[in-house]
mmCIF file of C-alpha atoms in Angstrom:
data_model
loop_
_atom_site.group_PDB
_atom_site.id
_atom_site.type_symbol
_atom_site.label_atom_id
_atom_site.label_comp_id
_atom_site.label_asym_id
_atom_site.label_seq_id
_atom_site.Cartn_x
_atom_site.Cartn_y
_atom_site.Cartn_z
ATOM 1 C CA UNK A 523 -2.793 55.469 19.408
ATOM 2 C CA UNK A 524 0.212 54.023 21.190
ATOM 3 C CA UNK A 525 2.149 51.294 19.461
ATOM 4 C CA UNK A 526 2.470 47.988 21.322
ATOM 5 C CA UNK A 527 5.973 46.776 20.607
ATOM 6 C CA UNK A 528 5.433 43.404 22.279
ATOM 7 C CA UNK A 529 3.058 42.288 19.523
ATOM 8 C CA UNK A 530 4.902 43.679 16.528
ATOM 9 C CA UNK A 531 5.845 40.814 14.243
ATOM 10 C CA UNK A 532 9.422 41.039 13.126
ATOM 11 C CA UNK A 533 9.672 38.124 10.902
ATOM 12 C CA UNK A 534 7.471 35.397 9.731
ATOM 13 C CA UNK A 535 9.769 32.536 9.012
ATOM 14 C CA UNK A 536 8.390 30.128 6.428
ATOM 15 C CA UNK A 537 9.529 26.578 5.840
ATOM 16 C CA UNK A 538 10.159 25.313 2.323
ATOM 17 C CA UNK A 539 12.626 23.161 0.462
ATOM 18 C CA UNK A 540 13.821 25.853 -1.958
ATOM 19 C CA UNK A 541 17.371 27.151 -1.668
ATOM 20 C CA UNK A 542 18.101 30.757 -2.562
ATOM 21 C CA UNK A 543 21.503 32.373 -3.004
ATOM 22 C CA UNK A 544 20.895 35.716 -1.321
ATOM 23 C CA UNK A 545 18.987 36.545 1.850
ATOM 24 C CA UNK A 546 15.572 38.109 1.371
ATOM 25 C CA UNK A 547 16.275 40.875 3.894
ATOM 26 C CA UNK A 548 19.597 42.623 4.429
ATOM 27 C CA UNK A 549 20.649 43.592 7.949
ATOM 28 C CA UNK A 550 20.305 47.315 7.192
ATOM 29 C CA UNK A 551 16.684 46.763 6.067
ATOM 30 C CA UNK A 552 15.967 45.014 9.368
ATOM 31 C CA UNK A 553 17.633 47.799 11.383
ATOM 32 C CA UNK A 554 15.661 50.478 9.530
ATOM 33 C CA UNK A 555 12.445 48.558 10.093
ATOM 34 C CA UNK A 556 12.948 48.277 13.836
ATOM 35 C CA UNK A 557 14.541 51.670 14.343
ATOM 36 C CA UNK A 558 11.195 53.084 13.204
ATOM 37 C CA UNK A 559 9.290 51.093 15.841
ATOM 38 C CA UNK A 560 11.040 52.606 18.845
ATOM 39 C CA UNK A 561 8.676 55.219 20.270
ATOM 40 C CA UNK A 562 10.590 58.135 21.761
ATOM 41 C CA UNK A 563 7.424 60.016 22.640
ATOM 42 C CA UNK A 564 5.843 63.013 20.984
ATOM 43 C CA UNK A 565 8.026 65.811 19.681
ATOM 44 C CA UNK A 566 7.754 69.021 21.615
ATOM 45 C CA UNK A 567 7.441 72.458 20.083
ATOM 46 C CA UNK A 568 5.432 75.623 20.077
ATOM 47 C CA UNK A 569 3.075 76.667 17.319
ATOM 48 C CA UNK A 570 1.357 80.026 17.211
ATOM 49 C CA UNK A 571 -1.878 79.925 15.243
ATOM 50 C CA UNK A 572 -5.188 78.111 15.078
ATOM 51 C CA UNK A 573 -5.409 74.401 15.881
ATOM 52 C CA UNK A 574 -5.791 73.539 12.186
ATOM 53 C CA UNK A 575 -2.814 75.715 11.220
ATOM 54 C CA UNK A 576 -0.630 74.079 13.856
ATOM 55 C CA UNK A 577 -1.674 70.582 12.855
ATOM 56 C CA UNK A 578 -0.807 71.259 9.234
ATOM 57 C CA UNK A 579 2.577 72.732 10.189
ATOM 58 C CA UNK A 580 3.523 69.718 12.301
ATOM 59 C CA UNK A 581 2.058 67.132 9.941
ATOM 60 C CA UNK A 582 -0.353 65.778 12.538
ATOM 61 C CA UNK A 583 -3.370 65.551 10.220
ATOM 62 C CA UNK A 584 -2.612 62.014 9.092
ATOM 63 C CA UNK A 585 -0.461 59.440 10.775
ATOM 64 C CA UNK A 586 1.736 57.247 8.595
ATOM 65 C CA UNK A 587 0.581 53.636 8.344
ATOM 66 C CA UNK A 588 2.005 51.397 11.070
ATOM 67 C CA UNK A 589 4.438 48.692 10.114
ATOM 68 C CA UNK A 590 2.903 45.276 10.489
ATOM 69 C CA UNK A 591 5.806 42.962 9.899
ATOM 70 C CA UNK A 592 8.977 42.096 8.098
ATOM 71 C CA UNK A 593 8.947 38.752 6.329
ATOM 72 C CA UNK A 594 12.002 36.562 6.007
ATOM 73 C CA UNK A 595 11.979 33.149 4.341
ATOM 74 C CA UNK A 596 13.736 30.491 6.390
ATOM 75 C CA UNK A 597 14.009 27.000 4.963
ATOM 76 C CA UNK A 598 13.469 23.900 7.073
ATOM 77 C CA UNK A 599 12.829 20.370 5.924
ATOM 78 C CA UNK A 600 9.446 18.884 6.780
ATOM 79 C CA UNK A 601 9.322 17.542 10.357
ATOM 80 C CA UNK A 602 12.739 19.037 11.105
ATOM 81 C CA UNK A 603 14.283 21.749 13.227
ATOM 82 C CA UNK A 604 17.599 21.783 11.332
ATOM 83 C CA UNK A 605 18.570 25.057 9.691
ATOM 84 C CA UNK A 606 19.556 24.785 6.040
ATOM 85 C CA UNK A 607 21.935 27.093 4.132
ATOM 86 C CA UNK A 608 19.199 29.597 3.250
ATOM 87 C CA UNK A 609 17.988 29.774 6.843
ATOM 88 C CA UNK A 610 21.546 30.393 8.030
ATOM 89 C CA UNK A 611 21.975 33.166 5.476
ATOM 90 C CA UNK A 612 18.759 34.883 6.612
ATOM 91 C CA UNK A 613 19.646 34.515 10.277
ATOM 92 C CA UNK A 614 23.164 35.864 9.643
ATOM 93 C CA UNK A 615 21.528 39.069 8.426
ATOM 94 C CA UNK A 616 19.197 39.135 11.429
ATOM 95 C CA UNK A 617 22.145 38.658 13.805
ATOM 96 C CA UNK A 618 24.014 41.530 12.096
ATOM 97 C CA UNK A 619 20.968 43.732 12.571
ATOM 98 C CA UNK A 620 20.676 42.837 16.261
ATOM 99 C CA UNK A 621 24.324 43.815 16.775
ATOM 100 C CA UNK A 622 23.664 47.296 15.380
ATOM 101 C CA UNK A 623 23.737 50.008 18.060
ATOM 102 C CA UNK A 624 20.284 51.217 16.996
ATOM 103 C CA UNK A 625 18.755 47.859 18.043
ATOM 104 C CA UNK A 626 21.078 46.922 20.888
ATOM 105 C CA UNK A 627 18.434 47.527 23.573
ATOM 106 C CA UNK A 628 15.734 45.342 21.993
ATOM 107 C CA UNK A 629 14.967 41.768 23.056
ATOM 108 C CA UNK A 630 12.986 39.173 21.102
ATOM 109 C CA UNK A 631 10.727 36.178 21.597
ATOM 110 C CA UNK A 632 11.297 33.463 18.998
ATOM 111 C CA UNK A 633 7.977 31.642 18.560
ATOM 112 C CA UNK A 634 7.968 28.249 16.851
ATOM 113 C CA UNK A 635 4.849 26.879 15.133
ATOM 114 C CA UNK A 636 3.805 23.737 13.256
ATOM 115 C CA UNK A 637 0.978 22.681 11.002
ATOM 116 C CA UNK A 638 -1.592 20.120 12.199
ATOM 117 C CA UNK A 639 0.299 17.095 10.804
ATOM 118 C CA UNK A 640 1.203 15.562 14.165
ATOM 119 C CA UNK A 641 -0.309 15.133 17.585
ATOM 120 C CA UNK A 642 -0.623 18.255 19.718
ATOM 121 C CA UNK A 643 2.096 16.996 22.082
ATOM 122 C CA UNK A 644 4.502 16.170 19.246
ATOM 123 C CA UNK A 645 3.863 19.525 17.538
ATOM 124 C CA UNK A 646 4.525 21.469 20.717
ATOM 125 C CA UNK A 647 7.890 19.738 21.047
ATOM 126 C CA UNK A 648 8.769 20.257 17.371
ATOM 127 C CA UNK A 649 7.818 23.936 17.516
ATOM 128 C CA UNK A 650 9.997 24.369 20.634
ATOM 129 C CA UNK A 651 12.944 22.671 18.880
ATOM 130 C CA UNK A 652 12.531 24.965 15.872
ATOM 131 C CA UNK A 653 12.509 28.054 18.072
ATOM 132 C CA UNK A 654 15.529 26.754 19.981
ATOM 133 C CA UNK A 655 17.485 26.073 16.784
ATOM 134 C CA UNK A 656 16.986 29.708 15.777
ATOM 135 C CA UNK A 657 17.992 31.047 19.204
ATOM 136 C CA UNK A 658 21.032 28.734 19.328
ATOM 137 C CA UNK A 659 22.126 29.987 15.911
ATOM 138 C CA UNK A 660 21.732 33.621 16.986
ATOM 139 C CA UNK A 661 23.639 32.981 20.218
ATOM 140 C CA UNK A 662 26.454 31.306 18.269
ATOM 141 C CA UNK A 663 26.632 34.497 16.202
ATOM 142 C CA UNK A 664 27.172 36.743 19.208
ATOM 143 C CA UNK A 665 23.650 37.635 20.304
ATOM 144 C CA UNK A 666 23.304 37.566 24.091
ATOM 145 C CA UNK A 667 21.038 34.784 25.361
ATOM 146 C CA UNK A 668 19.210 37.315 27.547
ATOM 147 C CA UNK A 669 17.981 39.098 24.394
ATOM 148 C CA UNK A 670 16.238 36.084 22.836
ATOM 149 C CA UNK A 671 13.773 33.607 24.279
ATOM 150 C CA UNK A 672 12.516 30.467 22.481
ATOM 151 C CA UNK A 673 8.855 29.484 22.849
ATOM 152 C CA UNK A 674 7.106 26.566 21.111
ATOM 153 C CA UNK A 675 3.435 27.168 20.376
ATOM 154 C CA UNK A 676 2.609 24.091 18.299
ATOM 155 C CA UNK A 677 -0.414 24.450 16.021
ATOM 156 C CA UNK A 678 -1.622 27.704 17.634
ATOM 157 C CA UNK A 679 -2.333 30.742 15.474
ATOM 158 C CA UNK A 680 -2.118 29.225 11.990
ATOM 159 C CA UNK A 681 -1.085 31.684 9.330
ATOM 160 C CA UNK A 682 -3.352 29.984 6.790
ATOM 161 C CA UNK A 683 -6.839 28.675 7.704
ATOM 162 C CA UNK A 684 -5.935 25.271 6.218
ATOM 163 C CA UNK A 685 -4.313 23.658 9.292
ATOM 164 C CA UNK A 686 -2.145 21.406 7.085
ATOM 165 C CA UNK A 687 -0.757 24.179 4.870
ATOM 166 C CA UNK A 688 3.071 24.236 4.989
ATOM 167 C CA UNK A 689 2.972 28.012 5.525
ATOM 168 C CA UNK A 690 1.814 27.253 9.092
ATOM 169 C CA UNK A 691 5.183 25.578 9.820
ATOM 170 C CA UNK A 692 7.099 28.681 10.790
ATOM 171 C CA UNK A 693 9.020 30.648 13.362
ATOM 172 C CA UNK A 694 8.056 34.231 14.186
ATOM 173 C CA UNK A 695 10.275 36.651 16.042
ATOM 174 C CA UNK A 696 8.628 39.441 17.991
ATOM 175 C CA UNK A 697 9.982 42.329 19.972
ATOM 176 C CA UNK A 698 9.667 41.514 23.653
ATOM 177 C CA UNK A 699 8.453 44.255 25.982
ATOM 178 C CA UNK A 700 11.137 45.071 28.538
#
């Protein structure tokens, strides 16, 4: 089964009012996570033996579980697109990871979301502003604008079935297919 990088969730960014001293994810953790998502194709080699013997020698019997996402907590005030100190700390680590040579070829879509607390039109605008605040921060930390694209998706795709749950007010960053 081929991995679809364009839909791999990098980070689910949650909004809360708590302030934490240290970032949840360190840049090296982020690099290791994404370095494992780059598919270089199947390894090539020769095995002499039965099909079962060759599979056991190459470890092809069971595939490792696919990575589904890397969560980072980013703090925003309710009805705001301003980044607080915790959000800046998390995004500093993400920017460091994106500068790493192992991830230098990857581009991302920054998707902003809201809960159902406002009108659809207002929420689309707020979600776009949230996504743009993240991309602006990353750009100000040396990430090329061509590598990150902000998209506001409003109330679409709630993380929690309760449309008013604060967990639905988030930004997700996904690897963008080249």
